[in-house]
PDB file of C-alpha atoms in Angstrom:
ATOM      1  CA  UNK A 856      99.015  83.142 101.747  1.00  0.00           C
ATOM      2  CA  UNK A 857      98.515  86.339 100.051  1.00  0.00           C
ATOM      3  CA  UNK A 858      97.899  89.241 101.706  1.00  0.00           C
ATOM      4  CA  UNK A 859      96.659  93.079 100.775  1.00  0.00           C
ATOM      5  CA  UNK A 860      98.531  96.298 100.709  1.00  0.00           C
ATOM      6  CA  UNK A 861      96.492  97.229 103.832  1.00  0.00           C
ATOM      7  CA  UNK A 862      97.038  94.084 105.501  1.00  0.00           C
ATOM      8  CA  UNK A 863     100.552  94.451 105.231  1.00  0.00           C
ATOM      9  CA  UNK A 864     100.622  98.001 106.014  1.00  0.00           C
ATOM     10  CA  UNK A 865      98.837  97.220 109.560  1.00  0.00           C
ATOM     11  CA  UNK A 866     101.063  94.295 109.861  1.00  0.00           C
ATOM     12  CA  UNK A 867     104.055  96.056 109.714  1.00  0.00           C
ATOM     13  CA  UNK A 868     103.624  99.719 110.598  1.00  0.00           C
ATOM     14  CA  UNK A 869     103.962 101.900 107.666  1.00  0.00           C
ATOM     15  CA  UNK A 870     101.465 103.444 105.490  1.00  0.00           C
ATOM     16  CA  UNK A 871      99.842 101.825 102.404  1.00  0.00           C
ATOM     17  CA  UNK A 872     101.552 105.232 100.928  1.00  0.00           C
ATOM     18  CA  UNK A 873     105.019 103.866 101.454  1.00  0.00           C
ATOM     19  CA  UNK A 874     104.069 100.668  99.764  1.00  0.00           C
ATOM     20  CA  UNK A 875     102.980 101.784  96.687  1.00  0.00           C
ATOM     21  CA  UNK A 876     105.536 104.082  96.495  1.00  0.00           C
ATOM     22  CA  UNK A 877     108.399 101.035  96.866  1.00  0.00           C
ATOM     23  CA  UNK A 878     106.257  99.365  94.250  1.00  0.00           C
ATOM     24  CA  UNK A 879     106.229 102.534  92.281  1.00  0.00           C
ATOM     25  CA  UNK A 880     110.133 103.005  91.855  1.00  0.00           C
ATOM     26  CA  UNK A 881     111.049  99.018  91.652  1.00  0.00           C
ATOM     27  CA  UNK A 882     112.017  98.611  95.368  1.00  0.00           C
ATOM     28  CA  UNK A 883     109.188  95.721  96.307  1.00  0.00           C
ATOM     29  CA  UNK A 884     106.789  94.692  93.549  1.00  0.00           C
ATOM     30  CA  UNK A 885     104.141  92.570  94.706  1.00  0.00           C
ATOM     31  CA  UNK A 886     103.849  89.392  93.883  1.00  0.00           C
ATOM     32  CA  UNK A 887     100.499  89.978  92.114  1.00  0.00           C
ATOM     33  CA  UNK A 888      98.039  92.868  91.354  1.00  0.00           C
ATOM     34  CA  UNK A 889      94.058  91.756  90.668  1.00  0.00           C
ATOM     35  CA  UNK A 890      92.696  92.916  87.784  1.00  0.00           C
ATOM     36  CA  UNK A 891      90.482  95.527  90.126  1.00  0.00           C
ATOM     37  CA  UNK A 892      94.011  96.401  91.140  1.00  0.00           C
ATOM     38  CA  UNK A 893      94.457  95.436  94.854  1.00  0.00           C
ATOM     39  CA  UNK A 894      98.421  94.675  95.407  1.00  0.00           C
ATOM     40  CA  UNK A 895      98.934  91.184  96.662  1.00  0.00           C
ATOM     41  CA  UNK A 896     101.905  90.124  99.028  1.00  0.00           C
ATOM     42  CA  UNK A 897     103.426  87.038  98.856  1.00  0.00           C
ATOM     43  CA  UNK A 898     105.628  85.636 102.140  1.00  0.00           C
ATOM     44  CA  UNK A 899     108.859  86.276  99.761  1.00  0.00           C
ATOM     45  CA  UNK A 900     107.579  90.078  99.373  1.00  0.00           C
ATOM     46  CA  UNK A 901     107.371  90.061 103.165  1.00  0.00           C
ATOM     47  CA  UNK A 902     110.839  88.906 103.807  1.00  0.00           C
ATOM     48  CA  UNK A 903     112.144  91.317 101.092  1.00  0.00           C
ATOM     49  CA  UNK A 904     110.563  94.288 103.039  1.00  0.00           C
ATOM     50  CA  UNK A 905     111.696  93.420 106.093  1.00  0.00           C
ATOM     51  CA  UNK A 906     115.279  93.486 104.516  1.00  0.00           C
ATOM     52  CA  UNK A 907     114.221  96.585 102.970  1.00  0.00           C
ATOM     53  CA  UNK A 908     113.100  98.450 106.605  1.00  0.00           C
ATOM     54  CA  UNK A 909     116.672  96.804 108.374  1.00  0.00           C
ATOM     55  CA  UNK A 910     118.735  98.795 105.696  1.00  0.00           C
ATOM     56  CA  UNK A 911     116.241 101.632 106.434  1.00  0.00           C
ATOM     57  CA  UNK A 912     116.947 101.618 109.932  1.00  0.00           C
ATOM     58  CA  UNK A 913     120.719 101.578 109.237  1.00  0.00           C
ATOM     59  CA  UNK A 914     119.996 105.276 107.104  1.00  0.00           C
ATOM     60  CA  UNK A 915     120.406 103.481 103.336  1.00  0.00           C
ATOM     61  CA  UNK A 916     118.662 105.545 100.624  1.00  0.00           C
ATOM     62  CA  UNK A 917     116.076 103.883  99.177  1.00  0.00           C
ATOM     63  CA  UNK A 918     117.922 103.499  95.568  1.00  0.00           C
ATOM     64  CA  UNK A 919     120.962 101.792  97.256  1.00  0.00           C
ATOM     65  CA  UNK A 920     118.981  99.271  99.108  1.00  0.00           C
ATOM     66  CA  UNK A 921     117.150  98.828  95.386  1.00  0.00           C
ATOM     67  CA  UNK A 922     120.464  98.435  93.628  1.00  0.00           C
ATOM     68  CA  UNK A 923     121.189  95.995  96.979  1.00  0.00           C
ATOM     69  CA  UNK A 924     119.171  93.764  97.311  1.00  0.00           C
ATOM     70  CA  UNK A 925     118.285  93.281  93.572  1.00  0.00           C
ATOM     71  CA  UNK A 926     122.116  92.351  92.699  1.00  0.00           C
ATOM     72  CA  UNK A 927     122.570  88.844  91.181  1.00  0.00           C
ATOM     73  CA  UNK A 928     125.075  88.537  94.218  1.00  0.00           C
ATOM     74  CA  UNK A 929     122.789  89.498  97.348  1.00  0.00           C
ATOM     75  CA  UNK A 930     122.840  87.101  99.631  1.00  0.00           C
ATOM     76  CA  UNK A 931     119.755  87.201 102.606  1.00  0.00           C
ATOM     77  CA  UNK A 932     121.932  85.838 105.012  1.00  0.00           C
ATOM     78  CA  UNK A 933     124.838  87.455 104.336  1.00  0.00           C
ATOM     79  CA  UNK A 934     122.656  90.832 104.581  1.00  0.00           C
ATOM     80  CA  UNK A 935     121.258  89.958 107.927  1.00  0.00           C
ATOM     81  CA  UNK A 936     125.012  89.409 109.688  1.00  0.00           C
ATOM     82  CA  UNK A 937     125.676  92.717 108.383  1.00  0.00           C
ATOM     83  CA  UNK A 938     122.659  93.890 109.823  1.00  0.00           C
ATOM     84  CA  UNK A 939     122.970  92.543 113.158  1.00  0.00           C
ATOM     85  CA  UNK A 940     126.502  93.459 113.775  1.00  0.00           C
ATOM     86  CA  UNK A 941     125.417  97.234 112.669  1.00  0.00           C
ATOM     87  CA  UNK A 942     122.854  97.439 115.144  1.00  0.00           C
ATOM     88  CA  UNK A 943     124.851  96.114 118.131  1.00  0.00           C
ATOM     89  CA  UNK A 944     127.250  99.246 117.211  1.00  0.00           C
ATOM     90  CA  UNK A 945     124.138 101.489 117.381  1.00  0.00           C
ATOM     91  CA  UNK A 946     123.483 100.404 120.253  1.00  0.00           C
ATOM     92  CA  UNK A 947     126.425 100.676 122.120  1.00  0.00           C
ATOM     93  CA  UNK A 948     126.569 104.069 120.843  1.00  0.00           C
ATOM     94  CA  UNK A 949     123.039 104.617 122.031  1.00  0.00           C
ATOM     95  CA  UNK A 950     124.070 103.132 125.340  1.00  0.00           C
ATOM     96  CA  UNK A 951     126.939 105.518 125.807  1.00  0.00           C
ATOM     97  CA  UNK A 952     124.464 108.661 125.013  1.00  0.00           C
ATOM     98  CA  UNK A 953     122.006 107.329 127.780  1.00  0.00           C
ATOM     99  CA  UNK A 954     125.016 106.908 130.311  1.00  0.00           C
ATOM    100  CA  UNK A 955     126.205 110.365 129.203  1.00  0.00           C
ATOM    101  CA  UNK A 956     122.484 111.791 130.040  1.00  0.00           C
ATOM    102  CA  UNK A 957     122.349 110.235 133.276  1.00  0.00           C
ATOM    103  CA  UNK A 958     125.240 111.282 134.224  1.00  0.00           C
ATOM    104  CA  UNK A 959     124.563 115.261 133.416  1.00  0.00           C
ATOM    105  CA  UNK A 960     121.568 115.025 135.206  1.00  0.00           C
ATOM    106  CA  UNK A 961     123.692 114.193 138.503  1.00  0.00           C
ATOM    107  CA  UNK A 962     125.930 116.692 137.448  1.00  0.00           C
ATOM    108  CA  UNK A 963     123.117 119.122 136.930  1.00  0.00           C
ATOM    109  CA  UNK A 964     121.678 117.916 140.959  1.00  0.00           C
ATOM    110  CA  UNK A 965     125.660 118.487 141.870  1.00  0.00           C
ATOM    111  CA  UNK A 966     125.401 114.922 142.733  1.00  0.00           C
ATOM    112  CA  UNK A 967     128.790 114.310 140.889  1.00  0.00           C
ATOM    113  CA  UNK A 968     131.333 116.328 138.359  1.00  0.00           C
ATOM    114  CA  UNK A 969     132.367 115.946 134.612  1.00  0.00           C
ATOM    115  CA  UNK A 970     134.368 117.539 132.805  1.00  0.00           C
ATOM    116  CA  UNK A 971     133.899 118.216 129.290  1.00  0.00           C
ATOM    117  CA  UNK A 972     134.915 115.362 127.807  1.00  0.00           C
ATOM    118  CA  UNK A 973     132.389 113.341 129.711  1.00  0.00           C
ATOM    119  CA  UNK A 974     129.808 115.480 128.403  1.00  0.00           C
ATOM    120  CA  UNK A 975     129.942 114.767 125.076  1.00  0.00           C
ATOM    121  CA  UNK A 976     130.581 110.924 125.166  1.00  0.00           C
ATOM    122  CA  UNK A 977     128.906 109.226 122.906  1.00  0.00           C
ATOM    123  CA  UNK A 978     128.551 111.661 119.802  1.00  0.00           C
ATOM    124  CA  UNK A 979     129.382 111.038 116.705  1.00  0.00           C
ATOM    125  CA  UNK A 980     129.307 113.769 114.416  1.00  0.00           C
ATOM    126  CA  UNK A 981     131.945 111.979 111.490  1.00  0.00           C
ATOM    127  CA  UNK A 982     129.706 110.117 109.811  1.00  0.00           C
ATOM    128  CA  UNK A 983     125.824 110.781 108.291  1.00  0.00           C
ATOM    129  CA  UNK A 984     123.225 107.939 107.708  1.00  0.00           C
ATOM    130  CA  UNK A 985     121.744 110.530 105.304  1.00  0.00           C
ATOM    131  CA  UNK A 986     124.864 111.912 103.360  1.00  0.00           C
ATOM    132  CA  UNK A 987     124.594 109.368 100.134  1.00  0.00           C
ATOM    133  CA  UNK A 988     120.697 110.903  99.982  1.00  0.00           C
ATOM    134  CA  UNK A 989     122.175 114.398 100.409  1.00  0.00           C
ATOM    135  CA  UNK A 990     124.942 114.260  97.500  1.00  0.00           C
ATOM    136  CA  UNK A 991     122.221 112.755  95.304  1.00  0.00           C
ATOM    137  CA  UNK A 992     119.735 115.330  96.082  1.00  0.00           C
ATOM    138  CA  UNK A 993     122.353 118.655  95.788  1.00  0.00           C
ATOM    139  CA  UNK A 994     125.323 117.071  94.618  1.00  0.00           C
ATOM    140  CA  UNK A 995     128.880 116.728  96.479  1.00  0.00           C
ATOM    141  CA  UNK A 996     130.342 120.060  96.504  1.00  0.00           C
ATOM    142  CA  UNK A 997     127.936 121.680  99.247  1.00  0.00           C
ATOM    143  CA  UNK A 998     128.076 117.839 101.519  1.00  0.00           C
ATOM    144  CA  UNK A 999     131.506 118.480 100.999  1.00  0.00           C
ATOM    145  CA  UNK A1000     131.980 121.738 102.292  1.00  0.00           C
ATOM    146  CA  UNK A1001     129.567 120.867 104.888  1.00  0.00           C
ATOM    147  CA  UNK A1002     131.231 118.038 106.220  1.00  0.00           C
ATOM    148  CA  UNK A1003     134.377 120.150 106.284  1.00  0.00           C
ATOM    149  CA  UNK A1004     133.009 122.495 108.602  1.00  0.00           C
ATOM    150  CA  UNK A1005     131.408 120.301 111.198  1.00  0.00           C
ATOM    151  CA  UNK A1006     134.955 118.372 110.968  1.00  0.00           C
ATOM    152  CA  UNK A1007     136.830 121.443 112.026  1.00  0.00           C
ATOM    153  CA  UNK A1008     134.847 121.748 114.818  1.00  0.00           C
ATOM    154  CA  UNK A1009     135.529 120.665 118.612  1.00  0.00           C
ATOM    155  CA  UNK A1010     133.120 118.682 120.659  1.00  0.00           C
ATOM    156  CA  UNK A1011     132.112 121.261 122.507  1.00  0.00           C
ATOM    157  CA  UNK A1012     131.291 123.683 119.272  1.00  0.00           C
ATOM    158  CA  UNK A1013     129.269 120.549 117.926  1.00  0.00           C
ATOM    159  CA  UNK A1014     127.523 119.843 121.079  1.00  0.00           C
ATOM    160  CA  UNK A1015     126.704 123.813 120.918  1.00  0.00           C
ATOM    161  CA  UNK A1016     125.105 123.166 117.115  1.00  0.00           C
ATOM    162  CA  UNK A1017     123.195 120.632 118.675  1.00  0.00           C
ATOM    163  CA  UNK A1018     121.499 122.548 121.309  1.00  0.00           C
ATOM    164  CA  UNK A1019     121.285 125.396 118.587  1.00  0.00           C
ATOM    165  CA  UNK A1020     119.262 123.441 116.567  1.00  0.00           C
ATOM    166  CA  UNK A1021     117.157 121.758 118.760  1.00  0.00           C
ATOM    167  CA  UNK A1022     116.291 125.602 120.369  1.00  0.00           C
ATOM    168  CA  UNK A1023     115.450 126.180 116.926  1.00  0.00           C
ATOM    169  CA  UNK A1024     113.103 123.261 116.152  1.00  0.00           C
ATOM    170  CA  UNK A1025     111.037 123.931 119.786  1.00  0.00           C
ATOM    171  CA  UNK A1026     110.672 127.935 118.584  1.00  0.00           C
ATOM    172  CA  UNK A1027     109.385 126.464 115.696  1.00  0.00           C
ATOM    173  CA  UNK A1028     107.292 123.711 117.244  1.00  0.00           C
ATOM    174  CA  UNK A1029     105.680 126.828 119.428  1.00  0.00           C
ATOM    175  CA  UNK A1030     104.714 127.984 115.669  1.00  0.00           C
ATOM    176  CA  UNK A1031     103.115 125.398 114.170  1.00  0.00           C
ATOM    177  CA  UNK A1032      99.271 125.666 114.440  1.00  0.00           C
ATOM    178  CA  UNK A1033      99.858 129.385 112.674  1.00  0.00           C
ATOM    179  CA  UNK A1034     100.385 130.185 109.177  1.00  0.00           C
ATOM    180  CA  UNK A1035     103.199 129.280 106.842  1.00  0.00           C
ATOM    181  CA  UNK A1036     102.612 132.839 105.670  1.00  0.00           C
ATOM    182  CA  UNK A1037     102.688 134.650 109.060  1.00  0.00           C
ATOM    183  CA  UNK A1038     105.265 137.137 109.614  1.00  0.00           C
ATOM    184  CA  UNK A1039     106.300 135.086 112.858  1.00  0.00           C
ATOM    185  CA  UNK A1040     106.621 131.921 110.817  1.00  0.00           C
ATOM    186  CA  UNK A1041     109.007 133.428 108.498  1.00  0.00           C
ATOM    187  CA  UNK A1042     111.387 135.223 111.101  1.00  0.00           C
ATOM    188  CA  UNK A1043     111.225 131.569 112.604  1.00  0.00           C
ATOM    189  CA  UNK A1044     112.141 129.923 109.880  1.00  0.00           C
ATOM    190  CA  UNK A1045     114.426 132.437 107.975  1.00  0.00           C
ATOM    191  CA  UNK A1046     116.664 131.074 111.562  1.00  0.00           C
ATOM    192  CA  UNK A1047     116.916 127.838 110.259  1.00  0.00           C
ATOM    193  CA  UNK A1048     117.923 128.895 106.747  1.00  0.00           C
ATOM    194  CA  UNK A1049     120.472 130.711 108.017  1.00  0.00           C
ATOM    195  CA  UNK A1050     121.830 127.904 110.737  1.00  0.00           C
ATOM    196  CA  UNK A1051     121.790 125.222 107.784  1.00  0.00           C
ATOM    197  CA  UNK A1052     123.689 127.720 105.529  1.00  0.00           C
ATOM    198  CA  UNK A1053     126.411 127.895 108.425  1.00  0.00           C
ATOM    199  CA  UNK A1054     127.302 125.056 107.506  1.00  0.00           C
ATOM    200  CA  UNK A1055     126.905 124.326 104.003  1.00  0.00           C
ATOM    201  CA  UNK A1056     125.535 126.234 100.982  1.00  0.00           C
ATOM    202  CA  UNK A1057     121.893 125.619 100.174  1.00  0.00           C
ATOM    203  CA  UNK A1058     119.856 127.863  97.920  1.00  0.00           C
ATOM    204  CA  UNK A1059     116.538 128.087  97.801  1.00  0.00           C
ATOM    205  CA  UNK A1060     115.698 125.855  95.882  1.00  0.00           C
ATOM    206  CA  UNK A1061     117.498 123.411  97.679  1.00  0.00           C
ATOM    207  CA  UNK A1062     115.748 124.700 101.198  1.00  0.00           C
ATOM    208  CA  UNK A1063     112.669 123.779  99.499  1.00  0.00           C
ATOM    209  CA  UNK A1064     113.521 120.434  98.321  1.00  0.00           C
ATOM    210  CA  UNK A1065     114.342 119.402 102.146  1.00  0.00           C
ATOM    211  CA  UNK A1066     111.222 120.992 103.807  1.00  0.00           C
ATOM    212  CA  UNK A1067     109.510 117.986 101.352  1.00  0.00           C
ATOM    213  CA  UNK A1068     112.459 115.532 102.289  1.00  0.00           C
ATOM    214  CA  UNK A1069     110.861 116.006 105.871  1.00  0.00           C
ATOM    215  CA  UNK A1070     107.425 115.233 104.646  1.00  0.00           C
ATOM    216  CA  UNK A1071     108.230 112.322 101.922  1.00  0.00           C
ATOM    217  CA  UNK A1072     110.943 110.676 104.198  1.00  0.00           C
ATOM    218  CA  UNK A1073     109.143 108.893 107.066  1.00  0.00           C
ATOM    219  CA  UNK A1074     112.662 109.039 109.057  1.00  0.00           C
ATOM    220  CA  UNK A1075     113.140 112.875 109.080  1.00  0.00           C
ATOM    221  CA  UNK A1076     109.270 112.923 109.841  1.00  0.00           C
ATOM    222  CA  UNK A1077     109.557 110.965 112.837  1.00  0.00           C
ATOM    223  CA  UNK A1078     112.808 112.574 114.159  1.00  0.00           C
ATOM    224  CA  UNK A1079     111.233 116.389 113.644  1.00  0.00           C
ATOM    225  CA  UNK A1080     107.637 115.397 115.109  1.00  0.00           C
ATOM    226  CA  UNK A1081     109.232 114.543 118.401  1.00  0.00           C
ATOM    227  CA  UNK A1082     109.109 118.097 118.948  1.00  0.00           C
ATOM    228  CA  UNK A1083     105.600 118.110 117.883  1.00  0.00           C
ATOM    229  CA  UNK A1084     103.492 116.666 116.200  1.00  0.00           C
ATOM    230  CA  UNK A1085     102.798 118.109 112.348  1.00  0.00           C
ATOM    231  CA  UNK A1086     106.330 119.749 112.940  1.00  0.00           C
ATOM    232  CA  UNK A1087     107.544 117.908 110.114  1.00  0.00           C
ATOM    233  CA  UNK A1088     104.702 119.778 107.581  1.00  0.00           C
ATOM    234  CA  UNK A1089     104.670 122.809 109.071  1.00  0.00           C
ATOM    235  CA  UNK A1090     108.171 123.168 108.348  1.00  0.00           C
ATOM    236  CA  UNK A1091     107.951 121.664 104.879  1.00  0.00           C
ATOM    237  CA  UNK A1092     105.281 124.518 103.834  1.00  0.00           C
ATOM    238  CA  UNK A1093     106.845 127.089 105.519  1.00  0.00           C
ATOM    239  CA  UNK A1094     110.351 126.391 103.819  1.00  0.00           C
ATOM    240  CA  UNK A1095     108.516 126.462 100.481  1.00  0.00           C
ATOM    241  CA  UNK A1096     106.713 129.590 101.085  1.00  0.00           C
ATOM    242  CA  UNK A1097     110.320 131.258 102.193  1.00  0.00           C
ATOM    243  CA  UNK A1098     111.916 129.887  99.327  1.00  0.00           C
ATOM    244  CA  UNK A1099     108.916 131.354  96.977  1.00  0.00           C
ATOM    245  CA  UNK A1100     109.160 134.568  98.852  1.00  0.00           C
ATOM    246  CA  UNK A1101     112.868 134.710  98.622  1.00  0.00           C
ATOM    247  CA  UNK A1102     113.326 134.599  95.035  1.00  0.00           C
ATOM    248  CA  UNK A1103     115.172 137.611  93.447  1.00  0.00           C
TER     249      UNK A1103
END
């Protein structure tokens, strides 16, 4: 049974948006388009997108789960092993973070002591879901030079970035009903040029090109609007009006 692009959009939780644009750059064609031009789904297109959103939960850029899961070789059961297995290892790491949470909130009631080891269980700061994207996007000298950084780092220093950034996404959260243009906007933001430039190099250009990474990927979307919701586009036209600004 066929089914519409809004029908399968409801069905699975992602915007009609995201569907054309996988049909757009060869990711999932539907199985037929009418000649008013309504997308059709077959239950083979189904099963291909939910391959599609298990590599997407894993971090896999879009044009690697293309190349994927259109080689002559991809097998669909095969693929969902490797899923499965990948997931139980997210999960334990995920499980390790909540222990580590519940146990600094009895540290923070002097319930019980940890030392500083304990406090940083469960992060894992050697590997990026989004690093492939990143090297495409910018190319591999500034991931590079990134990743070298953040390597030479101790827990503790990386658990301090953490809380760094986060203080910097609630300032900016705080922000985002006002202007990209305001003068408080700016100052906010110029922080967060200069915190990602810590640790890599990124022009301007290429602070632009993520604020609309946050807006056209729905995973960096959903991570920033935790903080609050329309984070994720305040910062994307805010970055390009700093960028614009910026220019020599």
């Amino acid at each position: 049974m066929s089914m519409k692009v809004k029908e399968v959009a409801e069905l699975v939780g992602i915007s009609v948006r995201t569907l054309h644009h996988y049909d757009d750059i060869g990711l999932l064609t539907p199985e037929q388009t009418t000649e008013s031009g309504y997308r059709l789904y077959s239950d083979e297109n189904l099963e291909t997108l939910q391959q599609i959103l298990f590599f997407r939960e894993l971090g896999f850029p879009l044009n690697q789960i293309r190349e994927i899961i259109h080689s002559p070789g991809f097998n669909r059961n095969e693929a969902l092993e490797m899923h499965r297995s990948l997931l139980l290892e997210k999960r334990r790491r995920l499980d390790q973070m909540i222990a580590t949470i519940d146990k600094t909130m009895k540290h923070a009631k002097g319930e019980i002591q940890m030392t500083n080891k304990e406090k940083f269980e469960g992060f894992d700061f050697s590997s990026n879901p989004y690093e492939q994207e990143a090297r495409e996007r910018w190319g591999n000298d500034a991931v590079d030079r990134s990743k070298a950084k953040l390597g030479s780092m101790s827990k503790e220093e990386q658990g301090q970035l953490g809380t760094e950034m986060n203080e910097i996404y609630q300032r900016l959260a705080a922000l985002r009903h006002v202007s990209p243009e305001s003068e408080e906007a700016q100052a906010a933001i110029h922080e967060w040029y200069v915190f990602l430039n810590r640790m890599g190099s990124y022009s301007l250009e290429a602070f632009a090109g993520l604020g609309r990474m946050y807006v056209d990927d729905e995973r960096f979307t959903k991570n920033i609007d935790k903080f609050g919701e329309g984070l994720a586009q305040f910062m994307c036209d805010t970055m390009a009006v700093y960028a614009e600004k910026n220019k020599s």
